[in-house]
Coordinates of C-alpha atoms in Angstrom, one line a residue:
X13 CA -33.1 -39.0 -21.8
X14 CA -32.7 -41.6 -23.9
X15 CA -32.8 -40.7 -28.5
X16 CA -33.6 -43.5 -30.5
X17 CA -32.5 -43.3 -34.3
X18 CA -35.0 -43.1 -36.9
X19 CA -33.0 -44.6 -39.1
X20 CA -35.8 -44.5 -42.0
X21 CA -36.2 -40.9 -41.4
X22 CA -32.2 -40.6 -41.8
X23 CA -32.3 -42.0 -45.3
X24 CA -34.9 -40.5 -46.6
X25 CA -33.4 -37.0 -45.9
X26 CA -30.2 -38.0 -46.9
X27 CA -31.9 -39.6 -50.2
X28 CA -33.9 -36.4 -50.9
X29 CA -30.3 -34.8 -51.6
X30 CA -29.6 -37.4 -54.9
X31 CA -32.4 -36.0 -57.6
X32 CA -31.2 -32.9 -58.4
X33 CA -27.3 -34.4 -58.3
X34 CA -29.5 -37.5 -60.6
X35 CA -30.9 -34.8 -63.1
X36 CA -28.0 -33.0 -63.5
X37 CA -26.1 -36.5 -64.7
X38 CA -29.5 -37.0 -67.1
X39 CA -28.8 -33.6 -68.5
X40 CA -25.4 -34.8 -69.4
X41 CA -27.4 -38.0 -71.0
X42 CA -25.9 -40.2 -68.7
X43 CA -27.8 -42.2 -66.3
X44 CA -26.2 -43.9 -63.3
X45 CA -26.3 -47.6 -63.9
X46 CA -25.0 -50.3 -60.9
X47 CA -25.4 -53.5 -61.3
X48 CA -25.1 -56.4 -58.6
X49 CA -24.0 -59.8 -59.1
X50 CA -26.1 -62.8 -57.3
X51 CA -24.3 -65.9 -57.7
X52 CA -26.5 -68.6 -56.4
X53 CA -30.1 -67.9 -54.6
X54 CA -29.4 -67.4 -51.1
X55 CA -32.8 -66.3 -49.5
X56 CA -31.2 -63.5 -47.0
X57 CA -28.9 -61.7 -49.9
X58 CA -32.0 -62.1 -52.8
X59 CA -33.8 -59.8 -49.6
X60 CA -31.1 -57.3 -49.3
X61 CA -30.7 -57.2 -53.6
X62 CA -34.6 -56.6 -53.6
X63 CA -34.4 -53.8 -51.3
X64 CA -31.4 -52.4 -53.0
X65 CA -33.3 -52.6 -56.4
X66 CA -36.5 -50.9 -55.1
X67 CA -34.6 -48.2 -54.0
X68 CA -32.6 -47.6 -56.9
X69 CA -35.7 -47.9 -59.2
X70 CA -37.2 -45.1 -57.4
X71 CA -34.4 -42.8 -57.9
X72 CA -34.1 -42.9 -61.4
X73 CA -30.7 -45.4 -61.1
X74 CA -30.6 -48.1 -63.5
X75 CA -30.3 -50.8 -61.3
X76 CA -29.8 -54.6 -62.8
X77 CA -29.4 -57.7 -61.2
X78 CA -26.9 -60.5 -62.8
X79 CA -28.0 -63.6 -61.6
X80 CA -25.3 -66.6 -61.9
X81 CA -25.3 -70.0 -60.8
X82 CA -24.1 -71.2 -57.3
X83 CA -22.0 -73.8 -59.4
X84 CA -20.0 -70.9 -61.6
X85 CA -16.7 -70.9 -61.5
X86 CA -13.9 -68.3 -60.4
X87 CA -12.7 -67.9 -63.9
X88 CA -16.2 -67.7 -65.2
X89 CA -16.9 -65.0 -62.8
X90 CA -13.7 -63.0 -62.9
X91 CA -14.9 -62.8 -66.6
X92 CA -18.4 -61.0 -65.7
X93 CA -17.0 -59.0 -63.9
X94 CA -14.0 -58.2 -66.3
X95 CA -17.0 -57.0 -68.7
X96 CA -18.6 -54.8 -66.4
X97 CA -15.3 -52.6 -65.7
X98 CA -15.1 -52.3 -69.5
X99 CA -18.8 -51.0 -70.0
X100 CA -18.4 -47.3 -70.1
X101 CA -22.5 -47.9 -69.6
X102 CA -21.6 -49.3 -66.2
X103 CA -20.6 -47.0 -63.0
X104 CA -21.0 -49.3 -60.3
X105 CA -20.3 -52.9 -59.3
X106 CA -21.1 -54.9 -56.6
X107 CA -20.9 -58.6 -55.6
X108 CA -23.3 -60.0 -53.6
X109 CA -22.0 -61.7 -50.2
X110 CA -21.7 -64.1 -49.2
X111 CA -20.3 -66.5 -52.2
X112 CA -20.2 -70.1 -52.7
X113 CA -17.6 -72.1 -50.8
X114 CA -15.4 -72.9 -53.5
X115 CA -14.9 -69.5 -55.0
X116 CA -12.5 -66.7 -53.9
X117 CA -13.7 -63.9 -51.7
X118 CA -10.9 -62.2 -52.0
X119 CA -9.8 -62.1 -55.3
X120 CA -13.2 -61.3 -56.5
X121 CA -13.4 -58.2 -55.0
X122 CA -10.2 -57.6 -55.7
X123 CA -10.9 -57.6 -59.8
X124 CA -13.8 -55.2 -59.4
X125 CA -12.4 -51.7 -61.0
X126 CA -11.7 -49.5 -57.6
X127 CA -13.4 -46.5 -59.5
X128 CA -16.3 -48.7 -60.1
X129 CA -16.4 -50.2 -56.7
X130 CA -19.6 -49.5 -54.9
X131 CA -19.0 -51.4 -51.9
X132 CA -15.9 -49.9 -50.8
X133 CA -14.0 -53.4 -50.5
X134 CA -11.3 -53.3 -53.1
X135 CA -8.0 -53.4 -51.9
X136 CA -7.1 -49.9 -53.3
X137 CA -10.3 -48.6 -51.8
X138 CA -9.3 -50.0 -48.1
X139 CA -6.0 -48.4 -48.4
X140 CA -7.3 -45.3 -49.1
X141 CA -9.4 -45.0 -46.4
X142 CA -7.0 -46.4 -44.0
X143 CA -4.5 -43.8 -45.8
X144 CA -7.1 -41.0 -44.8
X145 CA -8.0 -39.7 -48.4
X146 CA -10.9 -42.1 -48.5
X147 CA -12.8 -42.4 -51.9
X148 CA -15.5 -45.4 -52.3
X149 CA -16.3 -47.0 -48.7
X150 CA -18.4 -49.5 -47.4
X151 CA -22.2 -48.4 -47.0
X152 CA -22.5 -49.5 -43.7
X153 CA -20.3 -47.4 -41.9
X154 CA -20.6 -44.7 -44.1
X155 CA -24.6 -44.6 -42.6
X156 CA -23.0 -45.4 -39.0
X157 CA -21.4 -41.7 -39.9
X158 CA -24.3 -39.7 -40.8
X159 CA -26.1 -41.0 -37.7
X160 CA -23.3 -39.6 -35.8
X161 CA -23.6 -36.4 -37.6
X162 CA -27.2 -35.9 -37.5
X163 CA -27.4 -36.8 -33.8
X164 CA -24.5 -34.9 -32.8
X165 CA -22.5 -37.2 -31.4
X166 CA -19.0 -35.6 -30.8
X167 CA -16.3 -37.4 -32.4
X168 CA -12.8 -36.0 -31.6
X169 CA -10.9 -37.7 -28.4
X170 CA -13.7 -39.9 -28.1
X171 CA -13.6 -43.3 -26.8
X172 CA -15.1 -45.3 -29.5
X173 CA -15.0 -49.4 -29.4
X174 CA -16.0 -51.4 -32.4
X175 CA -16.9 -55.2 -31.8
X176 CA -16.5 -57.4 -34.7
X177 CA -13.5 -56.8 -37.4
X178 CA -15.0 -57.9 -40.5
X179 CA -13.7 -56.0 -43.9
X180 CA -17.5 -54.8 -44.2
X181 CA -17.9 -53.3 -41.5
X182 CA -15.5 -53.3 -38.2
X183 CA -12.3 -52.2 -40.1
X184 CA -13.3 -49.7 -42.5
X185 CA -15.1 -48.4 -39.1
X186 CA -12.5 -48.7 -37.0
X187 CA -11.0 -45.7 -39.9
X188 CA -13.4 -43.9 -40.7
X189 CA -13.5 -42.9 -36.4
X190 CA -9.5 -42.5 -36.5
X191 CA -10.4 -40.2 -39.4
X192 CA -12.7 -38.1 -37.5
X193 CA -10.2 -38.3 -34.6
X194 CA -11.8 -40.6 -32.5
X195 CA -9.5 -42.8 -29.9
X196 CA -10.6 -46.3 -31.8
X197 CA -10.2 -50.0 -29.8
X198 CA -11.6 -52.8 -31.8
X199 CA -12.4 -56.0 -29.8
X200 CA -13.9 -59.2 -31.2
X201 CA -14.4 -62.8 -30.5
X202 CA -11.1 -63.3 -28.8
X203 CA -10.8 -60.1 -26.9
X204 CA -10.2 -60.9 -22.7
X205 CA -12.5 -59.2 -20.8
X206 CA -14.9 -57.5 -23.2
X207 CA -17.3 -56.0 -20.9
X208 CA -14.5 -54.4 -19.0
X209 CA -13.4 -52.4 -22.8
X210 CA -16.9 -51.8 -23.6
X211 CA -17.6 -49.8 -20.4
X212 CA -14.7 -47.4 -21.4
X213 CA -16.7 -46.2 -24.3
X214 CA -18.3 -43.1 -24.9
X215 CA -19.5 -44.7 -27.8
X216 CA -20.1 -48.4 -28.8
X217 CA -20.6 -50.0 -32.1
X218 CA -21.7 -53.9 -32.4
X219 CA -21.6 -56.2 -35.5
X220 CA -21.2 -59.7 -34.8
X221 CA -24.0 -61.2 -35.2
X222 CA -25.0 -62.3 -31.9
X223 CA -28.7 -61.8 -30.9
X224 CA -28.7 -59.5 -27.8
X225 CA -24.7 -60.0 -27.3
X226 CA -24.2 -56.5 -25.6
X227 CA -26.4 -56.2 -22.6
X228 CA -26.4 -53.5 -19.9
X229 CA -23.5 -54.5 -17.7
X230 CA -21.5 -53.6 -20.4
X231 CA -22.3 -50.4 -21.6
X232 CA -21.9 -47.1 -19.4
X233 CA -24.3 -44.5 -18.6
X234 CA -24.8 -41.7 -21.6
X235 CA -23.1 -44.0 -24.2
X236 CA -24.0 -44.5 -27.7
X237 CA -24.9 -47.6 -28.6
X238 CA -25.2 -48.5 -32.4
X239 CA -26.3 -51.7 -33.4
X240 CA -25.3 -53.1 -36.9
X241 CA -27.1 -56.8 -36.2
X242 CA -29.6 -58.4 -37.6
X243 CA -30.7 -61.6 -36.0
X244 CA -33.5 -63.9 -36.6
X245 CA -34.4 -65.5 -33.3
X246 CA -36.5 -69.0 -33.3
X247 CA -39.7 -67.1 -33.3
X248 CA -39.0 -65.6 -36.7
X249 CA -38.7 -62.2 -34.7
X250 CA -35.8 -60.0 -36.3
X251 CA -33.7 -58.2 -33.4
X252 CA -30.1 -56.9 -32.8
X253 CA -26.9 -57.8 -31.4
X254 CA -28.2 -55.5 -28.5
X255 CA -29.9 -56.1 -25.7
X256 CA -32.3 -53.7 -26.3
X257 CA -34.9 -53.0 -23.3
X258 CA -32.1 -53.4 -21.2
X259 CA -29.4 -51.3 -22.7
X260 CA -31.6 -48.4 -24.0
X261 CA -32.4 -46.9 -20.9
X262 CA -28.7 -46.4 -20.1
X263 CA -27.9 -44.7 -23.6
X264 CA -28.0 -41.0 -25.0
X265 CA -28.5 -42.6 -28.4
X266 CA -29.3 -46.0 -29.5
X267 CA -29.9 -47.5 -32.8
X268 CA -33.3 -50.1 -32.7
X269 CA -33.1 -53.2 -35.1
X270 CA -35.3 -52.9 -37.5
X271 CA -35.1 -49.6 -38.9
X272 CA -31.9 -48.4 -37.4
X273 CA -28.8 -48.9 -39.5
X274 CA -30.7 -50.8 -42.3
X275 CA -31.9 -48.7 -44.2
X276 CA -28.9 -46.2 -43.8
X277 CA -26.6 -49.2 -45.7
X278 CA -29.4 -48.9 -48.4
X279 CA -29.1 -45.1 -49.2
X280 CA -25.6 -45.2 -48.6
X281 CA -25.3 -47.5 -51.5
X282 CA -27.3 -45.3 -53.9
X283 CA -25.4 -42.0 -52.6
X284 CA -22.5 -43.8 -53.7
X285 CA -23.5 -45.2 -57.3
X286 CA -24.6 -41.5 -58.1
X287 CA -20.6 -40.2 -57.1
X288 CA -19.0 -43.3 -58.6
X289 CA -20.8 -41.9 -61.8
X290 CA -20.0 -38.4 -61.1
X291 CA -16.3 -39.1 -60.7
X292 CA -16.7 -41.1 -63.9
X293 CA -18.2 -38.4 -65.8
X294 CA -15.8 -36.0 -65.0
X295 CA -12.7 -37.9 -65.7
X296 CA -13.8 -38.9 -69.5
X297 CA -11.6 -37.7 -72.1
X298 CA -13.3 -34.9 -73.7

């Protein structure tokens, strides 16, 4: 029989964990503050911002959005965030992706303090969790993780394949499951073939972006499917990079898009601002 995530469910719980941790920092007189930089006004990362920001709010995090112009330069950015690391006020930073064509990915991230970074992306971050001793990671497949914990999905020796090897979400994946001792392929665009690694999988995670990319002939019977996509097909109707109707009934779990992943990425994020501040709190000079 087939479990479908309640991914909303998921958070929540997970969520209901943060106000005592939130009161505690209070107590201290020290509120967790993250702030996330929007540099132009893209209409898919001002929804993810809002949702991050409603979130926060309701915690008790002190949540700010700095809103720059898609014309800003690198310099003038690197400076903003420059300020941020040095505002002991501040605990976490994020950047909002993606950014304006003419402006450095890369070496944005990389100026964002690692002990302040609440994505996960820095390069200091990556290593560590590629290192094992992971410290900040990237929300996404930190909520792929507690949905493998909560549903019990047994990790050590299994076959796990991620498709799609971006920095947010495939490769810090990819070692989180080596770090819980899974046996870890990652395929992706150029992989030979695909259907015939996929079916090796006890457990398959998508993220490329693909509306209903995976479909049944490629997913073995009593996987576990999880389904990081969110497409917008010509209808306006949001789905996944799964073939859903198809795929479910072959699966022991399956994440549905909406309200799968999503909103795990979302608590994830907060979870994270309140230990960033935490760790913070604890390492000031007395």
């Amino acid at each position: 029989m087939t479990t479908v995530v309640d991914g909303r469910a998921l958070a929540n719980d997970l969520l209901n964990a943060l106000p005592p941790r939130i009161q505690s920092l209070q107590a201290q007189g020290v509120v967790p503050a993250l702030r996330i930089i929007q540099v132009g006004d893209d209409p898919a990362s001002t929804l993810y911002i809002r949702n991050k920001e409603r979130r926060a709010a309701k915690l008790g995090i002190d949540v700010a959005v700095i809103q720059l112009p898609a014309t800003v330069s690198q310099a003038e950015l690197l400076a903003k965030i420059a300020a941020l690391n040095a505002d002991p006020a501040v605990h976490a930073i994020l950047v909002q992706m993606p950014l304006p064509g003419h402006l450095d990915d890369a070496a944005v991230v990389a100026a964002i303090d690692p002990a302040k970074d609440a994505d996960g992306f820095t390069p200091t971050n990556a290593g560590r969790l590629w290192s094992g001793d992971p410290g900040p990671v990237p929300a996404t497949p930190a909520g792929i993780m507690a949905i493998l914990q909560r549903y019990k999905v047994p990790l050590r020796g299994a076959r796990a394949v991620m498709v799609g090897r971006s920095r947010i979400v495939g490769r810090p994946m990819a070692a989180m499951l080596l770090n819980a001792d899974a046996t870890v392929t990652v395929a992706h665009s150029q992989t030979k073939d695909l259907a015939s690694v996929t079916r090796t999988a006890d457990i398959v995670i998508i993220a490329v972006g693909i509306p209903h990319f995976l479909t049944a002939a490629m997913v073995k019977p009593g996987a576990v499917v999880i389904d990081v996509g969110i497409d917008r097909l010509a209808d306006g109707k949001v789905t996944g990079d799964v073939d859903f109707a198809a795929v479910a009934p072959l699966t022991s779990v399956i994440t549905p898009v909406p309200r799968g992943v999503g909103p795990l990425t979302v608590a994830e994020l907060m979870i994270q601002t309140v230990a960033l501040t935490e760790s913070q709190v604890r390492h000031e000079p007395s």
